[in-house]
PDB file of C-alpha atoms in Angstrom:
ATOM      1  CA  UNK Z   5     -30.639 -20.031 -62.029  1.00  0.00           C
ATOM      2  CA  UNK Z   6     -34.029 -21.173 -63.285  1.00  0.00           C
ATOM      3  CA  UNK Z   7     -33.826 -24.797 -62.175  1.00  0.00           C
ATOM      4  CA  UNK Z   8     -37.273 -24.952 -60.628  1.00  0.00           C
ATOM      5  CA  UNK Z   9     -38.119 -25.798 -57.027  1.00  0.00           C
ATOM      6  CA  UNK Z  10     -37.482 -29.536 -57.390  1.00  0.00           C
ATOM      7  CA  UNK Z  11     -33.919 -29.159 -58.619  1.00  0.00           C
ATOM      8  CA  UNK Z  12     -33.255 -26.287 -56.226  1.00  0.00           C
ATOM      9  CA  UNK Z  13     -34.252 -28.509 -53.315  1.00  0.00           C
ATOM     10  CA  UNK Z  14     -31.950 -31.271 -54.561  1.00  0.00           C
ATOM     11  CA  UNK Z  15     -29.014 -28.867 -54.748  1.00  0.00           C
ATOM     12  CA  UNK Z  16     -29.553 -28.000 -51.072  1.00  0.00           C
ATOM     13  CA  UNK Z  17     -29.398 -31.608 -49.834  1.00  0.00           C
ATOM     14  CA  UNK Z  18     -26.546 -32.407 -47.418  1.00  0.00           C
ATOM     15  CA  UNK Z  19     -23.329 -33.398 -49.154  1.00  0.00           C
ATOM     16  CA  UNK Z  20     -24.441 -32.501 -52.674  1.00  0.00           C
ATOM     17  CA  UNK Z  21     -22.552 -29.206 -52.938  1.00  0.00           C
ATOM     18  CA  UNK Z  22     -19.336 -30.848 -51.740  1.00  0.00           C
ATOM     19  CA  UNK Z  23     -19.738 -33.783 -54.146  1.00  0.00           C
ATOM     20  CA  UNK Z  24     -20.334 -31.380 -57.023  1.00  0.00           C
ATOM     21  CA  UNK Z  25     -17.234 -29.361 -56.187  1.00  0.00           C
ATOM     22  CA  UNK Z  26     -15.013 -32.447 -55.847  1.00  0.00           C
ATOM     23  CA  UNK Z  27     -16.155 -33.675 -59.247  1.00  0.00           C
ATOM     24  CA  UNK Z  28     -15.561 -30.256 -60.822  1.00  0.00           C
ATOM     25  CA  UNK Z  29     -12.036 -30.020 -59.434  1.00  0.00           C
ATOM     26  CA  UNK Z  30     -11.124 -33.536 -60.611  1.00  0.00           C
ATOM     27  CA  UNK Z  31     -12.441 -32.915 -64.113  1.00  0.00           C
ATOM     28  CA  UNK Z  32     -10.702 -29.551 -64.327  1.00  0.00           C
ATOM     29  CA  UNK Z  33      -7.384 -31.218 -63.483  1.00  0.00           C
ATOM     30  CA  UNK Z  34      -8.014 -33.811 -66.204  1.00  0.00           C
ATOM     31  CA  UNK Z  35      -8.826 -31.126 -68.764  1.00  0.00           C
ATOM     32  CA  UNK Z  36      -5.365 -29.595 -68.361  1.00  0.00           C
ATOM     33  CA  UNK Z  37      -3.424 -32.827 -68.775  1.00  0.00           C
ATOM     34  CA  UNK Z  38      -0.621 -32.211 -71.341  1.00  0.00           C
ATOM     35  CA  UNK Z  39      -1.748 -35.141 -73.514  1.00  0.00           C
ATOM     36  CA  UNK Z  40      -5.146 -33.523 -74.054  1.00  0.00           C
ATOM     37  CA  UNK Z  41      -3.815 -30.386 -75.702  1.00  0.00           C
ATOM     38  CA  UNK Z  42      -3.775 -32.080 -79.096  1.00  0.00           C
ATOM     39  CA  UNK Z  43      -4.746 -35.701 -78.648  1.00  0.00           C
ATOM     40  CA  UNK Z  44      -8.231 -35.634 -77.147  1.00  0.00           C
ATOM     41  CA  UNK Z  45      -9.744 -37.980 -79.802  1.00  0.00           C
ATOM     42  CA  UNK Z  46      -7.325 -40.767 -78.865  1.00  0.00           C
ATOM     43  CA  UNK Z  47      -8.092 -40.383 -75.179  1.00  0.00           C
ATOM     44  CA  UNK Z  48     -11.838 -40.177 -75.767  1.00  0.00           C
ATOM     45  CA  UNK Z  49     -11.781 -43.336 -77.899  1.00  0.00           C
ATOM     46  CA  UNK Z  50      -9.963 -45.244 -75.143  1.00  0.00           C
ATOM     47  CA  UNK Z  51     -12.438 -43.852 -72.613  1.00  0.00           C
ATOM     48  CA  UNK Z  52     -15.284 -45.398 -74.600  1.00  0.00           C
ATOM     49  CA  UNK Z  53     -13.458 -48.752 -74.615  1.00  0.00           C
ATOM     50  CA  UNK Z  54     -13.061 -48.695 -70.832  1.00  0.00           C
ATOM     51  CA  UNK Z  55     -16.553 -47.296 -70.368  1.00  0.00           C
ATOM     52  CA  UNK Z  56     -18.120 -50.090 -72.412  1.00  0.00           C
ATOM     53  CA  UNK Z  57     -16.211 -52.693 -70.421  1.00  0.00           C
ATOM     54  CA  UNK Z  58     -17.334 -51.161 -67.095  1.00  0.00           C
ATOM     55  CA  UNK Z  59     -20.945 -50.742 -68.214  1.00  0.00           C
ATOM     56  CA  UNK Z  60     -21.073 -54.401 -69.237  1.00  0.00           C
ATOM     57  CA  UNK Z  61     -19.553 -55.394 -65.891  1.00  0.00           C
ATOM     58  CA  UNK Z  62     -22.311 -53.503 -64.078  1.00  0.00           C
ATOM     59  CA  UNK Z  63     -24.732 -55.740 -65.989  1.00  0.00           C
ATOM     60  CA  UNK Z  64     -22.889 -58.826 -64.763  1.00  0.00           C
ATOM     61  CA  UNK Z  65     -20.829 -59.356 -67.938  1.00  0.00           C
ATOM     62  CA  UNK Z  66     -17.212 -59.340 -66.736  1.00  0.00           C
ATOM     63  CA  UNK Z  67     -14.720 -59.194 -69.643  1.00  0.00           C
ATOM     64  CA  UNK Z  68     -11.089 -58.088 -69.732  1.00  0.00           C
ATOM     65  CA  UNK Z  69     -10.646 -54.625 -71.230  1.00  0.00           C
ATOM     66  CA  UNK Z  70      -8.109 -55.964 -73.738  1.00  0.00           C
ATOM     67  CA  UNK Z  71     -10.818 -58.216 -75.161  1.00  0.00           C
ATOM     68  CA  UNK Z  72     -13.107 -55.206 -75.614  1.00  0.00           C
ATOM     69  CA  UNK Z  73     -10.323 -53.252 -77.293  1.00  0.00           C
ATOM     70  CA  UNK Z  74      -9.542 -56.100 -79.695  1.00  0.00           C
ATOM     71  CA  UNK Z  75     -13.214 -56.496 -80.582  1.00  0.00           C
ATOM     72  CA  UNK Z  76     -13.517 -52.788 -81.332  1.00  0.00           C
ATOM     73  CA  UNK Z  77     -10.313 -52.774 -83.397  1.00  0.00           C
ATOM     74  CA  UNK Z  78     -11.516 -55.772 -85.374  1.00  0.00           C
ATOM     75  CA  UNK Z  79      -8.521 -57.929 -84.454  1.00  0.00           C
ATOM     76  CA  UNK Z  80     -10.977 -60.334 -82.796  1.00  0.00           C
ATOM     77  CA  UNK Z  81     -14.283 -61.182 -84.467  1.00  0.00           C
ATOM     78  CA  UNK Z  82     -17.589 -60.982 -82.644  1.00  0.00           C
ATOM     79  CA  UNK Z  83     -19.025 -64.476 -82.065  1.00  0.00           C
ATOM     80  CA  UNK Z  84     -21.620 -65.544 -84.624  1.00  0.00           C
ATOM     81  CA  UNK Z  85     -23.720 -67.185 -81.886  1.00  0.00           C
ATOM     82  CA  UNK Z  86     -23.072 -65.077 -78.752  1.00  0.00           C
ATOM     83  CA  UNK Z  87     -23.810 -66.327 -75.264  1.00  0.00           C
ATOM     84  CA  UNK Z  88     -25.594 -64.028 -72.761  1.00  0.00           C
ATOM     85  CA  UNK Z  89     -22.338 -62.419 -71.575  1.00  0.00           C
ATOM     86  CA  UNK Z  90     -21.258 -61.717 -75.168  1.00  0.00           C
ATOM     87  CA  UNK Z  91     -24.716 -60.324 -76.005  1.00  0.00           C
ATOM     88  CA  UNK Z  92     -24.510 -57.919 -73.077  1.00  0.00           C
ATOM     89  CA  UNK Z  93     -20.967 -56.893 -73.943  1.00  0.00           C
ATOM     90  CA  UNK Z  94     -21.893 -56.294 -77.576  1.00  0.00           C
ATOM     91  CA  UNK Z  95     -24.806 -54.078 -76.530  1.00  0.00           C
ATOM     92  CA  UNK Z  96     -22.627 -52.179 -74.042  1.00  0.00           C
ATOM     93  CA  UNK Z  97     -20.022 -51.516 -76.741  1.00  0.00           C
ATOM     94  CA  UNK Z  98     -22.613 -50.297 -79.246  1.00  0.00           C
ATOM     95  CA  UNK Z  99     -24.481 -48.110 -76.754  1.00  0.00           C
ATOM     96  CA  UNK Z 100     -21.285 -46.530 -75.439  1.00  0.00           C
ATOM     97  CA  UNK Z 101     -20.037 -45.901 -78.975  1.00  0.00           C
ATOM     98  CA  UNK Z 102     -23.399 -44.361 -79.849  1.00  0.00           C
ATOM     99  CA  UNK Z 103     -22.997 -41.846 -77.007  1.00  0.00           C
ATOM    100  CA  UNK Z 104     -20.758 -39.722 -79.243  1.00  0.00           C
ATOM    101  CA  UNK Z 105     -23.317 -38.973 -82.008  1.00  0.00           C
ATOM    102  CA  UNK Z 106     -26.162 -38.970 -79.471  1.00  0.00           C
ATOM    103  CA  UNK Z 107     -24.482 -36.024 -77.754  1.00  0.00           C
ATOM    104  CA  UNK Z 108     -25.242 -33.832 -80.748  1.00  0.00           C
ATOM    105  CA  UNK Z 109     -28.919 -34.734 -80.495  1.00  0.00           C
ATOM    106  CA  UNK Z 110     -29.648 -34.892 -76.770  1.00  0.00           C
ATOM    107  CA  UNK Z 111     -29.815 -31.146 -76.125  1.00  0.00           C
ATOM    108  CA  UNK Z 112     -32.445 -30.458 -78.773  1.00  0.00           C
ATOM    109  CA  UNK Z 113     -34.339 -33.750 -79.055  1.00  0.00           C
ATOM    110  CA  UNK Z 114     -33.949 -35.868 -75.906  1.00  0.00           C
ATOM    111  CA  UNK Z 115     -36.539 -38.456 -76.927  1.00  0.00           C
ATOM    112  CA  UNK Z 116     -34.793 -39.090 -80.237  1.00  0.00           C
ATOM    113  CA  UNK Z 117     -31.430 -39.385 -78.492  1.00  0.00           C
ATOM    114  CA  UNK Z 118     -32.809 -41.962 -76.030  1.00  0.00           C
ATOM    115  CA  UNK Z 119     -34.362 -43.902 -78.908  1.00  0.00           C
ATOM    116  CA  UNK Z 120     -31.066 -43.851 -80.808  1.00  0.00           C
ATOM    117  CA  UNK Z 121     -29.169 -45.162 -77.799  1.00  0.00           C
ATOM    118  CA  UNK Z 122     -31.707 -47.919 -77.215  1.00  0.00           C
ATOM    119  CA  UNK Z 123     -31.558 -49.003 -80.850  1.00  0.00           C
ATOM    120  CA  UNK Z 124     -27.953 -49.940 -80.087  1.00  0.00           C
ATOM    121  CA  UNK Z 125     -29.285 -52.594 -77.670  1.00  0.00           C
ATOM    122  CA  UNK Z 126     -30.115 -54.903 -80.579  1.00  0.00           C
ATOM    123  CA  UNK Z 127     -29.882 -58.507 -79.466  1.00  0.00           C
ATOM    124  CA  UNK Z 128     -31.128 -57.843 -75.954  1.00  0.00           C
ATOM    125  CA  UNK Z 129     -34.811 -57.400 -76.885  1.00  0.00           C
ATOM    126  CA  UNK Z 130     -37.098 -58.231 -79.794  1.00  0.00           C
ATOM    127  CA  UNK Z 131     -36.588 -56.007 -82.825  1.00  0.00           C
ATOM    128  CA  UNK Z 132     -40.032 -54.421 -82.454  1.00  0.00           C
ATOM    129  CA  UNK Z 133     -39.149 -53.361 -78.897  1.00  0.00           C
ATOM    130  CA  UNK Z 134     -36.044 -51.423 -79.890  1.00  0.00           C
ATOM    131  CA  UNK Z 135     -35.946 -47.637 -79.717  1.00  0.00           C
ATOM    132  CA  UNK Z 136     -39.308 -47.161 -78.040  1.00  0.00           C
ATOM    133  CA  UNK Z 137     -40.733 -47.130 -74.504  1.00  0.00           C
ATOM    134  CA  UNK Z 138     -42.664 -50.082 -73.156  1.00  0.00           C
ATOM    135  CA  UNK Z 139     -46.271 -50.426 -74.306  1.00  0.00           C
ATOM    136  CA  UNK Z 140     -49.404 -52.096 -72.977  1.00  0.00           C
ATOM    137  CA  UNK Z 141     -48.551 -54.854 -70.532  1.00  0.00           C
ATOM    138  CA  UNK Z 142     -44.817 -54.985 -71.355  1.00  0.00           C
ATOM    139  CA  UNK Z 143     -42.660 -55.221 -68.248  1.00  0.00           C
ATOM    140  CA  UNK Z 144     -39.051 -54.304 -67.574  1.00  0.00           C
ATOM    141  CA  UNK Z 145     -36.866 -57.355 -67.024  1.00  0.00           C
ATOM    142  CA  UNK Z 146     -34.015 -55.843 -65.035  1.00  0.00           C
ATOM    143  CA  UNK Z 147     -32.948 -53.682 -62.078  1.00  0.00           C
ATOM    144  CA  UNK Z 148     -35.354 -55.568 -59.848  1.00  0.00           C
ATOM    145  CA  UNK Z 149     -33.379 -54.481 -56.749  1.00  0.00           C
ATOM    146  CA  UNK Z 150     -34.923 -51.033 -57.214  1.00  0.00           C
ATOM    147  CA  UNK Z 151     -38.404 -52.431 -56.599  1.00  0.00           C
ATOM    148  CA  UNK Z 152     -41.275 -52.894 -59.050  1.00  0.00           C
ATOM    149  CA  UNK Z 153     -40.931 -50.910 -62.263  1.00  0.00           C
ATOM    150  CA  UNK Z 154     -43.685 -48.422 -63.096  1.00  0.00           C
ATOM    151  CA  UNK Z 155     -46.346 -49.588 -65.519  1.00  0.00           C
ATOM    152  CA  UNK Z 156     -45.733 -48.803 -69.172  1.00  0.00           C
ATOM    153  CA  UNK Z 157     -47.947 -45.657 -69.036  1.00  0.00           C
ATOM    154  CA  UNK Z 158     -46.257 -44.637 -65.781  1.00  0.00           C
ATOM    155  CA  UNK Z 159     -42.813 -45.015 -67.343  1.00  0.00           C
ATOM    156  CA  UNK Z 160     -43.841 -42.894 -70.327  1.00  0.00           C
ATOM    157  CA  UNK Z 161     -45.112 -40.204 -67.968  1.00  0.00           C
ATOM    158  CA  UNK Z 162     -41.826 -40.278 -66.083  1.00  0.00           C
ATOM    159  CA  UNK Z 163     -39.976 -39.809 -69.381  1.00  0.00           C
ATOM    160  CA  UNK Z 164     -41.581 -36.363 -69.650  1.00  0.00           C
ATOM    161  CA  UNK Z 165     -39.813 -35.377 -66.439  1.00  0.00           C
ATOM    162  CA  UNK Z 166     -36.555 -36.831 -67.739  1.00  0.00           C
ATOM    163  CA  UNK Z 167     -36.802 -34.683 -70.865  1.00  0.00           C
ATOM    164  CA  UNK Z 168     -37.300 -31.594 -68.692  1.00  0.00           C
ATOM    165  CA  UNK Z 169     -34.202 -32.492 -66.676  1.00  0.00           C
ATOM    166  CA  UNK Z 170     -32.121 -32.953 -69.822  1.00  0.00           C
ATOM    167  CA  UNK Z 171     -33.217 -29.514 -71.015  1.00  0.00           C
ATOM    168  CA  UNK Z 172     -32.650 -27.857 -67.614  1.00  0.00           C
ATOM    169  CA  UNK Z 173     -30.968 -24.461 -67.503  1.00  0.00           C
ATOM    170  CA  UNK Z 174     -27.300 -24.733 -68.523  1.00  0.00           C
ATOM    171  CA  UNK Z 175     -26.319 -23.081 -65.242  1.00  0.00           C
ATOM    172  CA  UNK Z 176     -27.519 -26.117 -63.275  1.00  0.00           C
ATOM    173  CA  UNK Z 177     -24.532 -28.230 -62.183  1.00  0.00           C
ATOM    174  CA  UNK Z 178     -23.736 -30.846 -64.810  1.00  0.00           C
ATOM    175  CA  UNK Z 179     -23.031 -33.502 -62.187  1.00  0.00           C
ATOM    176  CA  UNK Z 180     -26.452 -33.092 -60.594  1.00  0.00           C
ATOM    177  CA  UNK Z 181     -28.376 -33.044 -63.880  1.00  0.00           C
ATOM    178  CA  UNK Z 182     -26.490 -36.039 -65.308  1.00  0.00           C
ATOM    179  CA  UNK Z 183     -26.848 -38.015 -62.075  1.00  0.00           C
ATOM    180  CA  UNK Z 184     -30.580 -37.352 -61.779  1.00  0.00           C
ATOM    181  CA  UNK Z 185     -31.225 -38.270 -65.411  1.00  0.00           C
ATOM    182  CA  UNK Z 186     -29.209 -41.465 -64.963  1.00  0.00           C
ATOM    183  CA  UNK Z 187     -31.178 -42.457 -61.861  1.00  0.00           C
ATOM    184  CA  UNK Z 188     -34.546 -41.492 -63.318  1.00  0.00           C
ATOM    185  CA  UNK Z 189     -34.019 -43.679 -66.397  1.00  0.00           C
ATOM    186  CA  UNK Z 190     -32.966 -46.567 -64.165  1.00  0.00           C
ATOM    187  CA  UNK Z 191     -35.948 -46.092 -61.828  1.00  0.00           C
ATOM    188  CA  UNK Z 192     -38.508 -45.582 -64.608  1.00  0.00           C
ATOM    189  CA  UNK Z 193     -37.152 -48.459 -66.718  1.00  0.00           C
ATOM    190  CA  UNK Z 194     -38.913 -47.203 -69.842  1.00  0.00           C
ATOM    191  CA  UNK Z 195     -37.515 -50.049 -71.958  1.00  0.00           C
ATOM    192  CA  UNK Z 196     -38.070 -53.782 -71.656  1.00  0.00           C
ATOM    193  CA  UNK Z 197     -34.316 -54.227 -71.314  1.00  0.00           C
ATOM    194  CA  UNK Z 198     -31.202 -52.086 -71.717  1.00  0.00           C
ATOM    195  CA  UNK Z 199     -32.221 -49.366 -69.254  1.00  0.00           C
ATOM    196  CA  UNK Z 200     -28.956 -49.427 -67.291  1.00  0.00           C
ATOM    197  CA  UNK Z 201     -26.847 -49.318 -70.442  1.00  0.00           C
ATOM    198  CA  UNK Z 202     -28.834 -46.360 -71.783  1.00  0.00           C
ATOM    199  CA  UNK Z 203     -28.821 -44.538 -68.420  1.00  0.00           C
ATOM    200  CA  UNK Z 204     -25.040 -44.728 -68.146  1.00  0.00           C
ATOM    201  CA  UNK Z 205     -24.563 -43.646 -71.761  1.00  0.00           C
ATOM    202  CA  UNK Z 206     -26.807 -40.621 -71.208  1.00  0.00           C
ATOM    203  CA  UNK Z 207     -24.796 -39.667 -68.136  1.00  0.00           C
ATOM    204  CA  UNK Z 208     -21.604 -39.927 -70.221  1.00  0.00           C
ATOM    205  CA  UNK Z 209     -23.146 -37.589 -72.801  1.00  0.00           C
ATOM    206  CA  UNK Z 210     -24.423 -35.057 -70.275  1.00  0.00           C
ATOM    207  CA  UNK Z 211     -21.205 -34.631 -68.311  1.00  0.00           C
ATOM    208  CA  UNK Z 212     -19.490 -33.865 -71.610  1.00  0.00           C
ATOM    209  CA  UNK Z 213     -22.002 -31.614 -73.379  1.00  0.00           C
ATOM    210  CA  UNK Z 214     -22.762 -29.671 -70.183  1.00  0.00           C
ATOM    211  CA  UNK Z 215     -19.055 -28.954 -69.707  1.00  0.00           C
ATOM    212  CA  UNK Z 216     -18.051 -31.003 -66.660  1.00  0.00           C
ATOM    213  CA  UNK Z 217     -15.775 -33.214 -68.770  1.00  0.00           C
ATOM    214  CA  UNK Z 218     -15.639 -31.516 -72.179  1.00  0.00           C
ATOM    215  CA  UNK Z 219     -12.822 -33.807 -73.330  1.00  0.00           C
ATOM    216  CA  UNK Z 220     -14.895 -36.982 -72.982  1.00  0.00           C
ATOM    217  CA  UNK Z 221     -11.829 -38.743 -71.550  1.00  0.00           C
ATOM    218  CA  UNK Z 222     -13.195 -39.386 -68.054  1.00  0.00           C
ATOM    219  CA  UNK Z 223     -14.849 -42.789 -67.618  1.00  0.00           C
ATOM    220  CA  UNK Z 224     -18.074 -42.373 -65.602  1.00  0.00           C
ATOM    221  CA  UNK Z 225     -18.982 -46.050 -65.963  1.00  0.00           C
ATOM    222  CA  UNK Z 226     -15.691 -47.072 -64.322  1.00  0.00           C
ATOM    223  CA  UNK Z 227     -16.419 -44.618 -61.517  1.00  0.00           C
ATOM    224  CA  UNK Z 228     -19.721 -46.356 -60.794  1.00  0.00           C
ATOM    225  CA  UNK Z 229     -17.955 -49.725 -60.840  1.00  0.00           C
ATOM    226  CA  UNK Z 230     -15.406 -48.721 -58.208  1.00  0.00           C
ATOM    227  CA  UNK Z 231     -17.534 -50.242 -55.423  1.00  0.00           C
ATOM    228  CA  UNK Z 232     -18.730 -53.119 -57.589  1.00  0.00           C
ATOM    229  CA  UNK Z 233     -22.184 -53.713 -58.991  1.00  0.00           C
ATOM    230  CA  UNK Z 234     -23.585 -54.118 -55.459  1.00  0.00           C
ATOM    231  CA  UNK Z 235     -22.434 -50.636 -54.416  1.00  0.00           C
ATOM    232  CA  UNK Z 236     -23.832 -49.088 -57.579  1.00  0.00           C
ATOM    233  CA  UNK Z 237     -27.191 -50.845 -57.250  1.00  0.00           C
ATOM    234  CA  UNK Z 238     -27.327 -49.957 -53.567  1.00  0.00           C
ATOM    235  CA  UNK Z 239     -26.954 -46.267 -54.359  1.00  0.00           C
ATOM    236  CA  UNK Z 240     -29.583 -46.479 -57.099  1.00  0.00           C
ATOM    237  CA  UNK Z 241     -31.927 -48.294 -54.735  1.00  0.00           C
ATOM    238  CA  UNK Z 242     -31.487 -45.503 -52.200  1.00  0.00           C
ATOM    239  CA  UNK Z 243     -32.471 -42.991 -54.883  1.00  0.00           C
ATOM    240  CA  UNK Z 244     -35.493 -45.076 -55.903  1.00  0.00           C
ATOM    241  CA  UNK Z 245     -36.767 -44.930 -52.308  1.00  0.00           C
ATOM    242  CA  UNK Z 246     -37.694 -41.314 -53.041  1.00  0.00           C
ATOM    243  CA  UNK Z 247     -36.470 -40.014 -49.688  1.00  0.00           C
ATOM    244  CA  UNK Z 248     -34.263 -36.901 -49.475  1.00  0.00           C
ATOM    245  CA  UNK Z 249     -31.623 -39.040 -47.763  1.00  0.00           C
ATOM    246  CA  UNK Z 250     -31.722 -41.579 -50.596  1.00  0.00           C
ATOM    247  CA  UNK Z 251     -31.432 -38.911 -53.275  1.00  0.00           C
ATOM    248  CA  UNK Z 252     -28.514 -37.308 -51.425  1.00  0.00           C
ATOM    249  CA  UNK Z 253     -26.765 -40.671 -51.056  1.00  0.00           C
ATOM    250  CA  UNK Z 254     -27.035 -41.258 -54.813  1.00  0.00           C
ATOM    251  CA  UNK Z 255     -25.724 -37.809 -55.691  1.00  0.00           C
ATOM    252  CA  UNK Z 256     -22.754 -38.141 -53.325  1.00  0.00           C
ATOM    253  CA  UNK Z 257     -22.083 -41.574 -54.856  1.00  0.00           C
ATOM    254  CA  UNK Z 258     -22.119 -39.941 -58.298  1.00  0.00           C
ATOM    255  CA  UNK Z 259     -19.766 -37.178 -57.193  1.00  0.00           C
ATOM    256  CA  UNK Z 260     -17.298 -39.736 -55.884  1.00  0.00           C
ATOM    257  CA  UNK Z 261     -17.796 -41.792 -59.047  1.00  0.00           C
ATOM    258  CA  UNK Z 262     -16.917 -38.762 -61.168  1.00  0.00           C
ATOM    259  CA  UNK Z 263     -13.735 -38.203 -59.178  1.00  0.00           C
ATOM    260  CA  UNK Z 264     -12.811 -41.832 -59.885  1.00  0.00           C
ATOM    261  CA  UNK Z 265     -13.865 -41.349 -63.531  1.00  0.00           C
ATOM    262  CA  UNK Z 266     -11.475 -38.420 -63.868  1.00  0.00           C
ATOM    263  CA  UNK Z 267      -8.684 -40.451 -62.238  1.00  0.00           C
ATOM    264  CA  UNK Z 268      -9.243 -43.156 -64.857  1.00  0.00           C
ATOM    265  CA  UNK Z 269      -9.128 -40.405 -67.475  1.00  0.00           C
ATOM    266  CA  UNK Z 270      -5.782 -39.286 -66.059  1.00  0.00           C
ATOM    267  CA  UNK Z 271      -4.462 -42.828 -66.517  1.00  0.00           C
ATOM    268  CA  UNK Z 272      -5.713 -42.822 -70.094  1.00  0.00           C
ATOM    269  CA  UNK Z 273      -4.070 -39.461 -70.757  1.00  0.00           C
ATOM    270  CA  UNK Z 274      -0.812 -40.724 -69.249  1.00  0.00           C
ATOM    271  CA  UNK Z 275      -0.958 -43.719 -71.609  1.00  0.00           C
ATOM    272  CA  UNK Z 276      -1.636 -41.428 -74.580  1.00  0.00           C
ATOM    273  CA  UNK Z 277       1.363 -39.275 -73.639  1.00  0.00           C
ATOM    274  CA  UNK Z 278       3.551 -42.370 -73.329  1.00  0.00           C
ATOM    275  CA  UNK Z 279       2.441 -43.669 -76.715  1.00  0.00           C
ATOM    276  CA  UNK Z 280       0.587 -46.672 -75.327  1.00  0.00           C
ATOM    277  CA  UNK Z 281      -2.778 -45.532 -76.742  1.00  0.00           C
ATOM    278  CA  UNK Z 282      -3.125 -44.871 -80.456  1.00  0.00           C
TER     279      UNK Z 282
END
């Protein structure tokens, strides 16, 4: 496998192989759920509902999943003058929904896919800051627990490494690639705001297009939320430390999160089979 020395070293970190295998087994079990023989689109749509709700919660915007579902179905109108929680939820819904078309673009044009996902963050930043990395003296306004964000030029440089990761050899484990890309976007914070939303959406895309969860029914965002926002940020902060131990901790967290994501997918598939998801 031509993953390069950096990725090869990551794969050898303690606990990573076991986390990767646990995630693979959980997603394989989900793939063979009877409901997903013919009704994958219904399950995948519900996964995006639950994913958007969890991604918003990780940003501090706690909303009941039924509210998210009603907003997406159009049975409840979006507020004309949203408060900060509603702004975050709206962005989370749009970014998560955009993960489906972005998946067709990510493998051949990663920069365009990232820009497309960030354009869905309208309302969180000024219009002229959408869909592009930070410039000049612009600073990231979030994920401060990870330490100071790189300068705008430093973030752009780090994006080059992210593109290489996205385009890594298909034989590299999907969990590892998706988890590293997620963490690198969060650590680099290339955008003024919306970095966490975009990072989680990219992970969702990668675990699907690289074959870990080809159905798109698992809910990675819910997996990251299983220990609350503090647990998620703690694991990201460990990664941002740059130590082998910190990177390993993050990857094991992501493996466990993917097991939980597949379990949530199983619950979705059960609901589809029972006729409770349409």
